[in-house]
Amino acid sequence: GNPVDERERSSAEQSRGTFFDTTPDHQERHRLTTLAEAMADKAELVQKAKLAEQAERYDDMAAAMKAVTEEGSELNNEERNLLSVAYKNVVGARRSSWRVVSSIEAKTDSSKTPLTKEYREKIEAELNDICKEVLDLLDKHLIPKATPADSKVFYLKMKGDYYRYLAEVATEDNKEAIISSSQEAYQNALDISIKEMQPTHPIRLGLALNFSVFYYEIVNSPDKACQLAKSAFDEAIGMLDSLNSDSYKDSTLIMQLLRDNLTLWMSDAQGEGEGEGEGEAEETEQAAEKN
């Protein structure tokens, strides 16, 4: 056994091995295996998210759907809904805590205020982190990959919503920039929805509902809020006959909320009542996301 021959043989085998490794067949097989594994992982994460939803563990649900989103492919409608419901609940819990603590803070005597203020700021920090996480997913993954009009509108509406939640707790110095980011996202969504979607489409209606709440609560423009809600409601009523049975329930629910808000806002304008538009609507979220 001449050592040189051994060396030559092993290097020939190595080079042949390398040659076989880079054949398209091998690469394709490797790609398909990786793809199959990724799909299995994704299916498992979606399953996990559904389980977490049933257990009402929304932080777990959001973490699973964040991983699905970061995996990179465009979300289907079911995945899109799971993502939205998860974060809606995660952020919703903080928004409601923030309101409670803020109202306590307003009524608390000054000696106890520092404790309440500190607690409010803790909740604010959590809320800010959650909103920024969602906005990051929207800007990096969801909006750039959205192809159908309803997906684009859905994600731009979501962007408007999460900037609105930031605006609710923003300090004066950065509030204006946040408000204008929210308005821009809603407006882009509205432009696309008017061009591409039926007035009765639940996503278009849900957008009009939330955008009108933005005008009423964040910008303090009751006129604009009423005008937007009324035109969305009237256009949908005009086309009620053509409403397909799949989305009939969703669409009519959101129309009801638009009307409730209009009634409330108009009575406020006449000084008959106190209150805020509740129609920003935890209830619409599910509805507004179905197709």
PDB file of C-alpha atoms in Angstrom, residues 80 84 134-164 180-193 203-204 206-208 210-211 288-289:
ATOM      1  CA  ARG A  80     -53.868  35.902  10.128  1.00  0.00           C
ATOM      2  CA  SER A  84     -54.630  39.220  15.351  1.00  0.00           C
ATOM      3  CA  VAL A 134     -46.594  43.983  16.445  1.00  0.00           C
ATOM      4  CA  LEU A 135     -45.592  47.019  14.356  1.00  0.00           C
ATOM      5  CA  ASP A 136     -42.239  45.377  13.713  1.00  0.00           C
ATOM      6  CA  LEU A 137     -43.942  42.186  12.443  1.00  0.00           C
ATOM      7  CA  LEU A 138     -46.232  44.286  10.251  1.00  0.00           C
ATOM      8  CA  ASP A 139     -43.449  46.368   8.698  1.00  0.00           C
ATOM      9  CA  LYS A 140     -40.891  43.586   8.249  1.00  0.00           C
ATOM     10  CA  HIS A 141     -43.060  40.622   7.296  1.00  0.00           C
ATOM     11  CA  LEU A 142     -46.785  41.106   6.927  1.00  0.00           C
ATOM     12  CA  ILE A 143     -47.322  44.300   4.913  1.00  0.00           C
ATOM     13  CA  PRO A 144     -44.492  43.698   2.379  1.00  0.00           C
ATOM     14  CA  LYS A 145     -45.769  40.161   1.630  1.00  0.00           C
ATOM     15  CA  ALA A 146     -49.489  40.936   1.520  1.00  0.00           C
ATOM     16  CA  THR A 147     -50.824  40.265  -1.985  1.00  0.00           C
ATOM     17  CA  PRO A 148     -54.655  40.296  -1.986  1.00  0.00           C
ATOM     18  CA  ALA A 149     -56.320  43.658  -1.299  1.00  0.00           C
ATOM     19  CA  ASP A 150     -58.118  42.353   1.785  1.00  0.00           C
ATOM     20  CA  SER A 151     -54.781  41.307   3.340  1.00  0.00           C
ATOM     21  CA  LYS A 152     -53.208  44.693   2.645  1.00  0.00           C
ATOM     22  CA  VAL A 153     -56.195  46.480   4.163  1.00  0.00           C
ATOM     23  CA  PHE A 154     -56.248  44.093   7.125  1.00  0.00           C
ATOM     24  CA  TYR A 155     -52.571  44.683   7.973  1.00  0.00           C
ATOM     25  CA  LEU A 156     -52.646  48.448   7.360  1.00  0.00           C
ATOM     26  CA  LYS A 157     -55.721  48.661   9.612  1.00  0.00           C
ATOM     27  CA  MET A 158     -53.792  46.678  12.222  1.00  0.00           C
ATOM     28  CA  LYS A 159     -50.887  49.124  11.882  1.00  0.00           C
ATOM     29  CA  GLY A 160     -53.291  52.027  12.446  1.00  0.00           C
ATOM     30  CA  ASP A 161     -54.753  50.228  15.485  1.00  0.00           C
ATOM     31  CA  TYR A 162     -51.413  49.586  17.205  1.00  0.00           C
ATOM     32  CA  TYR A 163     -50.186  53.146  16.641  1.00  0.00           C
ATOM     33  CA  ARG A 164     -53.537  54.252  18.082  1.00  0.00           C
ATOM     34  CA  SER A 180     -49.723  60.860  12.271  1.00  0.00           C
ATOM     35  CA  SER A 181     -48.330  57.304  11.769  1.00  0.00           C
ATOM     36  CA  SER A 182     -51.692  55.903  12.850  1.00  0.00           C
ATOM     37  CA  GLN A 183     -53.637  58.216  10.563  1.00  0.00           C
ATOM     38  CA  GLU A 184     -51.386  57.462   7.589  1.00  0.00           C
ATOM     39  CA  ALA A 185     -51.817  53.683   7.977  1.00  0.00           C
ATOM     40  CA  TYR A 186     -55.613  53.984   8.341  1.00  0.00           C
ATOM     41  CA  GLN A 187     -55.818  56.343   5.355  1.00  0.00           C
ATOM     42  CA  ASN A 188     -53.761  54.009   3.129  1.00  0.00           C
ATOM     43  CA  ALA A 189     -56.021  51.137   4.160  1.00  0.00           C
ATOM     44  CA  LEU A 190     -59.144  53.206   3.465  1.00  0.00           C
ATOM     45  CA  ASP A 191     -57.936  54.227  -0.017  1.00  0.00           C
ATOM     46  CA  ILE A 192     -57.270  50.596  -0.987  1.00  0.00           C
ATOM     47  CA  SER A 193     -60.553  49.368   0.529  1.00  0.00           C
ATOM     48  CA  ILE A 203     -62.746  44.173   6.785  1.00  0.00           C
ATOM     49  CA  ARG A 204     -63.671  47.434   5.052  1.00  0.00           C
ATOM     50  CA  GLY A 206     -64.139  47.169  10.550  1.00  0.00           C
ATOM     51  CA  LEU A 207     -61.590  49.635   9.226  1.00  0.00           C
ATOM     52  CA  ALA A 208     -64.191  52.426   8.993  1.00  0.00           C
ATOM     53  CA  ASN A 210     -61.766  51.796  14.030  1.00  0.00           C
ATOM     54  CA  PHE A 211     -60.669  54.794  11.935  1.00  0.00           C
ATOM     55  CA  ALA A 288     -63.667  42.186  10.881  1.00  0.00           C
ATOM     56  CA  GLU A 289     -61.073  39.592  10.162  1.00  0.00           C
TER      57      GLU A 289
END
